[in-house]
Short mmCIF file of C-alpha atoms in Angstrom, two decimals:
data_model
loop_
_atom_site.label_atom_id
_atom_site.label_comp_id
_atom_site.label_asym_id
_atom_site.label_seq_id
_atom_site.Cartn_x
_atom_site.Cartn_y
_atom_site.Cartn_z
CA MET A 12 116.11 99.05 70.83
CA ASP A 13 118.81 101.07 72.65
CA LEU A 14 117.35 104.10 74.37
CA VAL A 15 118.40 106.83 76.78
CA ILE A 16 115.76 108.84 78.64
CA ARG A 17 117.44 112.03 79.83
CA ASN A 18 116.59 115.40 81.39
CA ALA A 19 114.10 113.62 83.62
CA LYS A 20 112.96 113.61 87.22
CA VAL A 21 113.30 109.85 87.62
CA TRP A 22 111.50 108.44 90.65
CA THR A 23 113.01 104.97 90.75
CA VAL A 24 111.04 103.36 93.63
CA ASP A 25 114.45 101.94 94.57
CA GLU A 26 115.24 102.88 98.17
CA ARG A 27 118.99 102.67 97.51
CA ARG A 28 118.77 105.36 94.82
CA PRO A 29 115.34 106.98 94.85
CA ARG A 30 116.06 109.72 92.31
CA ALA A 31 118.01 110.07 89.09
CA GLU A 32 118.19 112.16 85.92
CA ALA A 33 118.42 109.49 83.25
CA VAL A 34 117.82 105.84 82.38
CA ALA A 35 119.53 103.72 79.72
CA VAL A 36 117.91 100.72 78.03
CA ARG A 37 119.45 97.92 75.98
CA ASP A 38 117.96 94.60 74.85
CA ALA A 39 114.67 95.17 76.69
CA ARG A 40 116.31 95.82 80.05
CA ILE A 41 117.53 98.76 82.06
CA VAL A 42 121.32 98.92 81.97
CA ALA A 43 122.05 102.20 83.76
CA VAL A 44 120.37 104.69 86.08
CA GLY A 45 122.05 107.94 87.08
CA ASP A 46 122.85 111.43 85.88
CA ASP A 47 122.63 112.41 82.23
CA ARG A 48 126.32 112.13 81.45
CA GLU A 49 127.04 108.73 83.01
CA VAL A 50 123.91 107.17 81.53
CA ARG A 51 124.56 108.52 78.03
CA ASP A 52 128.07 107.08 78.16
CA ALA A 53 126.69 103.66 79.16
CA VAL A 54 124.86 103.22 75.83
CA ALA A 55 126.78 105.16 73.21
CA GLY A 56 124.82 105.98 70.08
CA ALA A 57 121.43 105.12 71.56
CA GLU A 58 118.26 106.95 70.59
CA GLU A 59 117.58 109.73 73.09
CA LEU A 60 114.26 110.76 74.59
CA ASP A 61 114.23 114.17 76.27
CA ALA A 62 111.75 114.01 79.17
CA GLY A 63 111.63 117.81 79.45
CA GLY A 64 112.19 117.78 83.20
CA ASN A 65 109.08 115.70 83.78
CA THR A 66 108.64 112.67 86.01
CA VAL A 67 109.69 109.21 84.85
CA LEU A 68 108.29 106.25 86.78
CA PRO A 69 108.29 102.49 86.55
CA GLY A 70 105.25 101.42 84.55
CA PHE A 71 102.11 101.11 86.62
CA ILE A 72 101.12 97.57 87.56
CA ASP A 73 97.36 97.25 87.81
CA ALA A 74 96.85 94.36 90.21
CA HIS A 75 93.13 93.85 89.48
CA ASN A 76 91.82 94.90 86.07
CA HIS A 77 88.95 93.17 84.23
CA LEU A 78 90.59 93.57 80.83
CA ARG A 79 88.61 90.79 79.21
CA THR A 80 85.14 91.86 80.23
CA GLY A 81 86.05 95.56 80.23
CA ALA A 82 83.56 98.14 79.09
CA ASP A 83 81.01 97.07 76.51
CA ALA A 84 80.96 99.57 73.64
CA ASP A 85 77.54 98.26 72.64
CA ALA A 86 75.96 98.73 76.08
CA VAL A 87 73.88 101.57 77.47
CA GLN A 88 76.08 103.56 79.86
CA LEU A 89 74.22 104.45 83.06
CA GLY A 90 76.96 106.20 85.03
CA ASP A 91 75.08 109.50 84.88
CA ALA A 92 71.64 108.00 85.57
CA THR A 93 70.88 108.94 89.17
CA THR A 94 67.15 108.12 89.29
CA LEU A 95 64.89 105.32 88.09
CA ASP A 96 63.36 107.67 85.53
CA SER A 97 66.79 108.52 84.10
CA VAL A 98 67.70 104.82 83.91
CA ARG A 99 64.49 104.11 81.99
CA SER A 100 65.02 107.12 79.73
CA ALA A 101 68.61 106.15 78.88
CA ILE A 102 67.60 102.61 77.93
CA ASP A 103 64.60 103.82 75.93
CA GLY A 104 66.77 106.29 74.05
CA TYR A 105 69.28 103.60 73.17
CA ALA A 106 66.48 101.28 72.03
CA THR A 107 65.16 103.97 69.69
CA GLU A 108 68.62 104.48 68.18
CA HIS A 109 69.18 100.72 67.79
CA PRO A 110 65.86 99.31 66.55
CA ASP A 111 67.38 95.99 65.42
CA ARG A 112 68.81 94.94 68.79
CA GLU A 113 66.77 92.17 70.38
CA TRP A 114 68.98 92.22 73.49
CA ILE A 115 69.88 95.50 75.17
CA VAL A 116 72.63 95.40 77.78
CA ALA A 117 73.18 98.33 80.14
CA GLU A 118 76.02 98.78 82.60
CA ASP A 119 77.19 101.01 85.46
CA TRP A 120 73.77 101.21 87.14
CA SER A 121 74.06 102.71 90.64
CA TYR A 122 72.21 101.13 93.55
CA ALA A 123 71.34 104.67 94.66
CA ALA A 124 69.22 105.24 91.55
CA LEU A 125 66.30 103.27 92.98
CA PRO A 126 63.84 104.97 95.36
CA ASP A 127 64.86 104.38 98.97
CA ARG A 128 67.80 102.38 97.57
CA ARG A 129 65.58 99.32 97.32
CA ARG A 130 66.37 96.44 95.03
CA PRO A 131 64.99 96.80 91.50
CA THR A 132 62.41 94.52 89.92
CA ALA A 133 61.30 93.61 86.42
CA GLU A 134 58.23 95.74 87.05
CA ASP A 135 60.48 98.82 87.22
CA LEU A 136 61.35 98.23 83.56
CA GLU A 137 57.79 97.75 82.33
CA GLY A 138 57.14 99.83 79.22
CA VAL A 139 60.86 100.33 78.47
CA ALA A 140 61.92 99.06 75.02
CA PRO A 141 58.85 96.83 74.62
CA GLY A 142 59.55 93.38 73.24
CA ARG A 143 63.30 93.64 73.83
CA ALA A 144 65.23 91.68 76.42
CA LEU A 145 66.92 94.03 78.92
CA MET A 146 69.93 93.08 81.02
CA VAL A 147 71.14 95.83 83.38
CA PHE A 148 74.40 95.41 85.31
CA SER A 149 75.15 97.12 88.61
CA TYR A 150 78.22 99.35 88.60
CA ASP A 151 80.19 96.71 90.54
CA VAL A 152 79.06 93.91 88.17
CA HIS A 153 77.89 91.83 91.12
CA ASN A 154 74.17 91.98 90.36
CA VAL A 155 71.94 91.97 87.29
CA TRP A 156 68.49 93.44 86.75
CA LEU A 157 66.29 91.82 84.10
CA ASN A 158 63.00 92.76 82.50
CA ARG A 159 60.25 90.22 81.93
CA GLU A 160 61.30 89.52 78.34
CA ALA A 161 64.85 88.66 79.45
CA MET A 162 63.44 86.47 82.22
CA ARG A 163 61.29 84.67 79.66
CA ARG A 164 64.22 84.06 77.32
CA PHE A 165 66.38 82.79 80.17
CA GLY A 166 63.55 80.56 81.36
CA ILE A 167 63.25 82.20 84.77
CA GLY A 168 59.89 81.66 86.41
CA ALA A 169 58.09 79.46 88.88
CA PRO A 170 58.91 76.65 89.27
CA GLU A 171 62.10 77.07 87.18
CA ARG A 172 64.35 79.51 89.03
CA SER A 173 67.93 78.46 88.34
CA LEU A 174 70.46 80.27 86.19
CA ALA A 175 74.03 79.47 85.24
CA PHE A 176 75.11 83.09 85.73
CA GLY A 177 73.42 84.08 89.01
CA ARG A 178 70.75 83.49 91.64
CA PRO A 179 67.29 84.89 90.83
CA GLU A 180 65.81 86.68 93.83
CA ILE A 181 62.41 85.33 94.87
CA ASP A 182 59.64 87.51 96.25
CA ALA A 183 58.87 86.16 99.72
CA GLY A 184 55.20 87.00 99.38
CA THR A 185 54.43 85.64 95.92
CA GLY A 186 57.14 83.02 95.47
CA GLU A 187 57.88 84.51 92.04
CA PRO A 188 61.25 85.72 90.71
CA THR A 189 61.57 89.51 90.94
CA GLY A 190 63.96 90.13 88.05
CA PHE A 191 66.90 90.88 90.37
CA VAL A 192 69.76 88.39 90.05
CA THR A 193 72.55 88.21 92.64
CA ASP A 194 76.01 86.59 92.64
CA PHE A 195 76.82 87.45 89.03
CA ALA A 196 80.47 88.07 89.90
CA VAL A 197 80.76 84.53 91.23
CA MET A 198 78.52 82.68 88.77
CA GLY A 199 78.32 84.92 85.71
CA LEU A 200 82.09 85.05 85.28
CA SER A 201 82.43 81.30 85.76
CA ARG A 202 83.02 78.90 82.89
CA ASP A 203 79.38 77.76 82.84
CA GLY A 204 78.02 81.27 83.31
CA GLN A 205 80.03 82.72 80.44
CA ALA A 206 79.01 79.85 78.16
CA ALA A 207 75.33 80.36 78.98
CA LEU A 208 75.53 84.08 78.27
CA ALA A 209 77.46 83.62 75.02
CA GLU A 210 74.77 81.25 73.79
CA GLN A 211 71.97 83.81 74.07
CA VAL A 212 73.30 87.37 74.44
CA PRO A 213 75.26 88.78 71.47
CA ASN A 214 77.29 91.08 73.74
CA PHE A 215 78.96 87.99 75.25
CA ALA A 216 79.87 86.23 71.99
CA PRO A 217 83.58 85.26 71.75
CA ASP A 218 84.41 87.81 69.04
CA GLU A 219 82.81 90.59 71.08
CA MET A 220 84.74 89.54 74.18
CA TYR A 221 87.94 89.69 72.12
CA ARG A 222 87.08 93.22 70.99
CA ARG A 223 86.52 94.21 74.61
CA LEU A 224 89.93 92.81 75.53
CA LEU A 225 91.62 94.75 72.73
CA ARG A 226 89.96 98.01 73.80
CA SER A 227 91.11 97.47 77.38
CA LEU A 228 94.66 96.66 76.29
CA ASP A 229 94.82 99.84 74.21
CA MET A 230 93.60 101.87 77.19
CA ALA A 231 96.19 100.26 79.46
CA ALA A 232 99.08 101.21 77.18
CA GLU A 233 97.83 104.81 76.89
CA LEU A 234 97.49 105.08 80.68
CA GLY A 235 100.98 103.81 81.43
CA ILE A 236 99.91 100.41 82.74
CA THR A 237 102.71 98.10 81.67
CA THR A 238 101.41 95.02 83.53
CA ALA A 239 97.79 94.19 84.35
CA VAL A 240 96.34 91.30 86.32
CA GLU A 241 93.07 90.05 84.78
CA PRO A 242 91.45 88.65 87.92
CA GLN A 243 88.82 86.17 86.80
CA ASN A 244 89.13 83.73 83.91
CA SER A 245 88.48 80.12 83.01
CA VAL A 246 90.87 78.00 80.96
CA ASP A 247 88.47 78.57 78.05
CA ASP A 248 89.33 82.29 78.12
CA LEU A 249 93.09 81.86 77.80
CA PRO A 250 93.08 81.56 73.98
CA LEU A 251 91.79 85.15 73.78
CA PHE A 252 94.92 86.39 75.54
CA ARG A 253 97.23 84.22 73.46
CA ARG A 254 95.56 85.51 70.31
CA ALA A 255 96.12 89.12 71.41
CA ARG A 256 99.75 88.32 72.19
CA ASP A 257 100.35 86.50 68.91
CA GLU A 258 98.69 89.28 66.89
CA GLY A 259 100.88 91.91 68.55
CA ALA A 260 97.94 93.56 70.32
CA MET A 261 99.18 92.82 73.85
CA ARG A 262 101.34 95.91 74.25
CA SER A 263 101.24 95.65 78.04
CA ARG A 264 102.04 92.48 79.95
CA VAL A 265 99.14 90.43 81.28
CA ILE A 266 98.80 88.00 84.18
CA ALA A 267 95.57 85.98 84.10
CA ALA A 268 94.10 84.68 87.34
CA LEU A 269 92.02 81.51 87.03
CA PHE A 270 88.64 81.46 88.74
CA HIS A 271 87.85 78.77 91.32
CA PRO A 272 84.09 78.87 91.95
CA PRO A 273 82.60 76.61 94.61
CA GLY A 274 82.46 73.07 93.26
CA THR A 275 85.69 73.23 91.26
CA THR A 276 86.96 69.67 90.81
CA SER A 277 90.40 68.15 91.24
CA GLU A 278 90.50 67.56 87.48
CA GLU A 279 89.86 71.25 86.88
CA LEU A 280 92.70 72.12 89.24
CA ASP A 281 94.94 69.82 87.19
CA ALA A 282 93.94 71.84 84.12
CA PHE A 283 94.77 75.05 86.01
CA ALA A 284 98.23 73.69 86.82
CA GLU A 285 98.82 72.71 83.19
CA ALA A 286 97.79 76.16 82.00
CA LYS A 287 100.08 77.81 84.53
CA ALA A 288 103.06 75.66 83.56
CA ALA A 289 102.51 76.33 79.85
CA ASN A 290 102.97 80.08 80.31
CA ASP A 291 105.65 80.30 82.98
CA ASP A 292 108.42 81.20 80.52
CA ASP A 293 106.45 83.97 78.79
CA ASP A 294 107.15 87.48 80.09
CA ARG A 295 104.29 89.00 78.04
CA PHE A 296 101.46 86.71 79.16
CA ARG A 297 101.25 84.16 81.93
CA VAL A 298 98.74 82.47 84.19
CA GLY A 299 98.94 83.62 87.79
CA PRO A 300 96.93 83.18 90.99
CA ILE A 301 93.68 81.37 91.71
CA LYS A 302 90.70 83.70 92.24
CA LEU A 303 88.17 82.87 94.96
CA TYR A 304 85.29 84.63 96.68
CA ILE A 305 84.66 84.36 100.40
CA ASP A 306 81.89 87.00 100.45
CA ASP A 307 80.08 89.40 98.14
CA VAL A 308 79.69 93.20 98.42
CA ILE A 309 78.51 95.60 101.10
CA GLU A 310 76.11 97.74 99.05
CA PRO A 311 73.35 95.06 98.72
CA HIS A 312 74.10 93.78 102.27
CA THR A 313 75.70 90.55 100.98
CA ALA A 314 79.26 90.93 102.30
CA ALA A 315 80.01 89.02 105.51
CA MET A 316 80.10 91.31 108.56
CA LEU A 317 81.02 90.52 112.17
CA GLU A 318 78.03 92.55 113.38
CA PRO A 319 74.69 93.21 111.65
CA TYR A 320 74.39 95.96 109.09
CA ALA A 321 73.57 99.34 110.63
CA ASN A 322 70.45 99.80 108.49
CA ARG A 323 69.56 96.11 108.19
CA PRO A 324 69.90 94.68 111.71
CA ASP A 325 68.27 91.47 110.49
CA THR A 326 71.34 90.44 108.50
CA SER A 327 75.13 90.39 108.69
CA GLY A 328 75.63 88.89 105.23
CA GLY A 329 77.20 85.54 104.56
CA THR A 330 80.15 83.62 103.16
CA PHE A 331 80.26 81.37 100.12
CA TYR A 332 82.09 78.68 102.12
CA PRO A 333 81.92 77.58 105.75
CA PRO A 334 85.07 78.89 107.49
CA GLU A 335 86.52 75.44 108.15
CA GLY A 336 85.96 74.35 104.57
CA PHE A 337 87.54 77.52 103.20
CA ALA A 338 90.57 77.05 105.44
CA GLU A 339 91.05 73.51 104.13
CA LEU A 340 90.63 74.74 100.56
CA ILE A 341 93.33 77.42 100.90
CA ALA A 342 95.67 74.87 102.47
CA GLU A 343 95.03 72.41 99.63
CA LEU A 344 95.59 75.02 96.94
CA GLU A 345 98.80 76.10 98.63
CA ARG A 346 100.01 72.49 98.77
CA ARG A 347 99.39 72.22 95.05
CA GLY A 348 101.61 75.26 94.46
CA PHE A 349 98.92 77.86 93.84
CA GLN A 350 98.90 81.43 95.05
CA THR A 351 95.38 82.53 96.00
CA PHE A 352 93.59 85.79 95.31
CA THR A 353 90.49 86.05 97.52
CA HIS A 354 87.72 88.62 97.18
CA ALA A 355 86.76 89.82 100.68
CA THR A 356 85.03 93.10 101.52
CA GLY A 357 83.28 92.69 104.89
CA ASP A 358 85.19 92.43 108.17
CA ARG A 359 84.00 88.85 108.71
CA GLY A 360 84.89 87.94 105.14
CA ILE A 361 88.38 89.43 105.57
CA ARG A 362 88.87 87.66 108.89
CA THR A 363 87.73 84.34 107.41
CA ALA A 364 90.27 84.74 104.59
CA LEU A 365 93.06 85.59 107.04
CA ASP A 366 92.10 82.65 109.24
CA ALA A 367 92.33 80.38 106.21
CA VAL A 368 95.85 81.57 105.38
CA GLU A 369 96.85 81.11 109.02
CA HIS A 370 95.50 77.54 108.89
CA ALA A 371 97.43 76.86 105.67
CA ARG A 372 100.63 78.08 107.30
CA HIS A 373 99.98 75.85 110.31
CA VAL A 374 99.40 72.66 108.31
CA ASN A 375 101.81 73.30 105.43
CA GLY A 376 104.57 75.14 107.24
CA PRO A 377 105.79 78.68 106.47
CA ARG A 378 106.34 79.40 102.80
CA ASP A 379 106.50 82.42 100.51
CA ALA A 380 102.93 81.98 99.23
CA ARG A 381 102.01 85.68 98.92
CA HIS A 382 98.29 85.02 99.14
CA GLN A 383 96.32 88.15 98.35
CA ILE A 384 93.07 89.48 99.75
CA VAL A 385 91.29 91.64 97.20
CA HIS A 386 89.34 94.82 98.06
CA VAL A 387 89.89 94.84 101.86
CA GLU A 388 87.16 97.40 102.37
CA CYS A 389 86.01 97.08 105.99
CA VAL A 390 88.71 95.70 108.28
CA HIS A 391 88.38 95.00 111.99
CA PRO A 392 91.29 96.72 113.77
CA ASP A 393 92.38 93.43 115.35
CA ASP A 394 93.11 92.10 111.87
CA LEU A 395 95.34 94.94 110.66
CA PRO A 396 98.62 93.41 111.91
CA ARG A 397 97.72 89.96 110.60
CA PHE A 398 98.39 90.91 106.97
CA ALA A 399 102.10 91.40 107.63
CA GLU A 400 102.28 88.55 110.13
CA LEU A 401 100.86 86.10 107.59
CA GLY A 402 102.55 87.57 104.52
CA VAL A 403 99.18 88.44 102.97
CA VAL A 404 99.14 91.24 100.38
CA ALA A 405 96.26 93.73 100.48
CA CYS A 406 95.15 94.25 96.86
CA MET A 407 93.12 97.46 97.06
CA GLN A 408 91.29 99.86 94.75
CA PRO A 409 91.55 103.44 96.06
CA ARG A 410 88.83 104.83 93.80
CA HIS A 411 86.24 102.63 95.51
CA CYS A 412 86.44 104.76 98.66
CA ALA A 413 85.50 108.06 96.96
CA PRO A 414 82.65 109.69 98.93
CA ARG A 415 80.04 109.76 96.16
CA ILE A 416 80.69 106.10 95.39
CA VAL A 417 80.39 104.93 99.00
CA GLN A 418 77.14 106.61 100.02
CA ASP A 419 75.29 103.30 100.33
CA TRP A 420 78.39 101.60 101.72
CA ARG A 421 78.68 104.10 104.57
CA ALA A 422 74.98 103.94 105.39
CA ASN A 423 75.09 100.14 105.45
CA VAL A 424 78.10 99.66 107.73
CA GLY A 425 77.38 102.63 110.02
CA SER A 426 79.73 105.33 111.26
CA ALA A 427 81.31 103.14 113.96
CA ARG A 428 82.99 101.10 111.23
CA TRP A 429 84.06 103.99 109.00
CA ARG A 430 87.38 104.39 110.77
CA TYR A 431 88.72 101.21 109.21
CA ALA A 432 87.26 101.63 105.74
CA TRP A 433 89.95 101.09 103.10
CA PRO A 434 92.65 101.53 105.79
CA PHE A 435 95.63 102.30 103.53
CA ARG A 436 97.73 104.08 106.13
CA SER A 437 96.93 101.71 108.98
CA LEU A 438 97.89 98.68 106.91
CA ILE A 439 101.19 100.28 105.90
CA GLU A 440 101.92 101.27 109.50
CA HIS A 441 101.32 97.64 110.50
CA GLY A 442 103.85 96.47 107.91
CA ALA A 443 101.52 95.21 105.18
CA THR A 444 102.31 95.31 101.47
CA LEU A 445 99.69 97.16 99.43
CA ALA A 446 99.07 96.44 95.74
CA PHE A 447 96.95 99.09 94.04
CA SER A 448 94.60 98.54 91.13
CA SER A 449 91.68 99.98 89.20
CA ASP A 450 89.07 97.19 89.19
CA TRP A 451 88.25 98.38 85.68
CA ASN A 452 85.51 98.60 84.55
CA VAL A 453 83.93 98.93 88.00
CA ALA A 454 85.98 102.13 88.31
CA GLU A 455 88.23 104.20 86.04
CA MET A 456 91.35 102.49 84.75
CA ASP A 457 93.37 105.72 85.04
CA PRO A 458 96.15 105.27 87.66
CA PHE A 459 96.20 109.00 88.40
CA VAL A 460 92.66 108.60 89.74
CA TRP A 461 93.95 105.90 92.13
CA LEU A 462 96.83 108.10 93.27
CA PHE A 463 94.61 111.15 93.77
CA THR A 464 92.02 109.22 95.78
CA ALA A 465 94.63 107.48 97.93
CA ARG A 466 96.08 110.91 98.77
CA THR A 467 92.78 112.72 99.42
CA ARG A 468 89.91 110.23 99.94
CA ALA A 469 87.82 112.86 98.16
CA ASN A 470 85.65 113.05 95.07
CA LEU A 471 87.42 113.97 91.85
CA ASP A 472 86.41 117.61 92.33
CA GLY A 473 88.11 117.55 95.75
CA SER A 474 84.86 117.67 97.70
CA GLU A 475 83.71 115.70 100.75
CA PRO A 476 87.03 114.18 101.89
CA TRP A 477 86.49 111.64 104.65
CA THR A 478 88.61 109.58 107.06
CA PRO A 479 91.70 111.70 106.32
CA GLU A 480 93.67 109.66 108.84
CA GLU A 481 93.83 106.90 106.20
CA THR A 482 95.28 109.05 103.39
CA ILE A 483 98.82 108.29 102.26
CA ASP A 484 101.47 110.43 100.59
CA LEU A 485 102.33 110.25 96.90
CA PRO A 486 105.50 108.13 97.23
CA ALA A 487 103.57 105.51 99.22
CA ALA A 488 100.76 105.49 96.67
CA ILE A 489 103.21 105.11 93.79
CA ARG A 490 104.94 102.23 95.58
CA ALA A 491 101.60 100.45 95.92
CA ALA A 492 100.93 100.98 92.20
CA THR A 493 104.37 99.71 91.13
CA ILE A 494 106.67 97.64 93.33
CA GLY A 495 103.84 96.61 95.67
CA SER A 496 101.84 95.16 92.80
CA ALA A 497 104.99 93.58 91.37
CA TYR A 498 105.74 91.91 94.70
CA ALA A 499 102.14 90.71 94.98
CA ASN A 500 102.65 88.75 91.76
CA PHE A 501 106.21 87.51 92.36
CA GLY A 502 107.53 90.06 89.88
CA GLU A 503 109.66 92.38 92.00
CA GLY A 504 112.88 90.90 90.60
CA ASP A 505 111.94 92.00 87.09
CA ARG A 506 109.65 95.02 87.34
CA GLY A 507 108.11 97.60 89.66
CA SER A 508 111.19 99.82 90.08
CA ILE A 509 113.83 101.43 87.89
CA GLU A 510 117.02 99.47 88.52
CA ALA A 511 119.76 98.09 86.31
CA GLY A 512 118.90 94.56 85.21
CA LYS A 513 115.12 94.94 85.40
CA LEU A 514 112.77 94.93 82.44
CA ALA A 515 112.59 98.33 80.78
CA ASP A 516 108.94 99.01 81.62
CA LEU A 517 108.88 102.79 82.02
CA ILE A 518 106.56 105.76 81.65
CA VAL A 519 107.29 109.42 80.96
CA LEU A 520 104.66 111.76 82.41
CA SER A 521 103.42 115.14 81.19
CA ARG A 522 104.63 116.99 84.30
CA ASP A 523 106.66 116.68 87.49
CA VAL A 524 104.02 115.21 89.77
CA PHE A 525 106.02 115.76 92.95
CA VAL A 526 105.83 119.56 92.95
CA ASP A 527 102.07 120.18 92.64
CA GLU A 528 98.99 119.78 94.80
CA PRO A 529 97.07 116.46 94.56
CA ALA A 530 94.50 117.94 92.14
CA ALA A 531 97.25 118.23 89.52
CA LEU A 532 97.39 114.44 89.35
CA LEU A 533 94.04 114.47 87.58
CA GLU A 534 95.49 116.78 84.92
CA THR A 535 98.51 114.53 84.40
CA SER A 536 98.82 112.19 81.44
CA VAL A 537 101.35 109.67 80.20
CA ASP A 538 103.40 111.03 77.29
CA THR A 539 105.31 107.82 76.58
CA THR A 540 104.84 104.20 77.62
CA ILE A 541 107.76 101.81 77.20
CA VAL A 542 107.43 98.04 77.62
CA GLY A 543 110.52 95.90 77.33
CA GLY A 544 112.42 98.81 75.82
CA ASP A 545 109.88 99.35 73.05
CA VAL A 546 107.77 102.49 72.85
CA VAL A 547 104.21 101.12 72.81
CA PHE A 548 102.47 104.47 73.20
CA ARG A 549 103.48 108.05 72.47
CA ARG A 550 101.06 110.92 72.95
#
């Protein structure tokens, strides 16, 4: 469709021409950017969209969005449950309203809801929804809390303690499983873990997972996300995306990262390569980087730190691979032509990932690999310049650093390490490329929440801002959410800025976001989302 967007405040994210009044589109691509008159003349007779003086941006590119797992519409939502009693009450209420559900899944449980922030146990769920199996996910989806009925159905108990989707915690005194299961993000989202869950828990059946994907895709289009990177999939999951594409439900573009858990075989890597090659000519859906984990998360003291945790001096966390082995793995994956996408939150985890990329460069020679480190939460200052030096992209989620979300995080690392928490500004000043993302459904998908938090490092009501020296201005935040994320995924030639010749992935906002205070970002919506020249959402 031929289209002219006029009467706009176009922020192009193109340094050669940062601002314009109008954009012309023909055959899915941008053909002109400039003032109203010259652009209208470039595509005579085109349909016109009057932006009403509001901001037009390149479509947001969400560099880390769990579209496939998304939010479960059939789960108990625990985001407002701040105490153990309120968690129990929410689950009990849901059970009463859904008497036929044998399995009850709950999500978005906060670690802070437990007394003294201790780890939960099956005993904490005694008397809740009697006879039902309960499966409660932490807000970051890294840990699972089971009741005794769920443990029985999964076969967890002495001496049987193994699970395909996580590691049951064992009480040191009794030798019995507690009901707390760690490493779900690594094991539960693996091929074997997903298969085991689908076999027993209705919420993980293939048709339900497809419905979750469709809900996430609809949200993305409404929020102006024109490309999203789904960060953790097996080859078995790819048919879900192809189905959405073929049925016309994939209104935004999707890049699927393939998950490489420890123990992945050479034959599985061959299958990864085949899947990647099969989608390389598809601009709506393709297979992208390889997802790995080097450490876990800071809240339960499982991320790898250089020094012990401030409130747990007996531990500094750990890595999923020995450093030398991880370095060899990154080098091997690079030799096979894969870009890597490594989860690292602790300063030792981040350093281990950077060391691995440095080793790969040494043994393979310099190349444009664009390896990414995901989350980058607690960085040692010595490692800040290494991102740019090694060509590593920092894929970050601004919302994760909001004060109310990081209460446990801050207590665990201690104030001496706060200065380099989510160091947006420091990384930019050291020349790094930032790629912003939501980490939906761990946090809100809404890009205006990312932009607001990157600007303020405050709660959504503006309260409790912290480490203001790491805030960034709105243009820098928008770059990270557009061209930075495009570059991270080798897409800067086609998307991420408004330039003639690029794909016409554009959004028209409800206001001019450059004239108001940061709080106005949270009152901003997307009026129109355009992908490949087609209007895929109009408010």
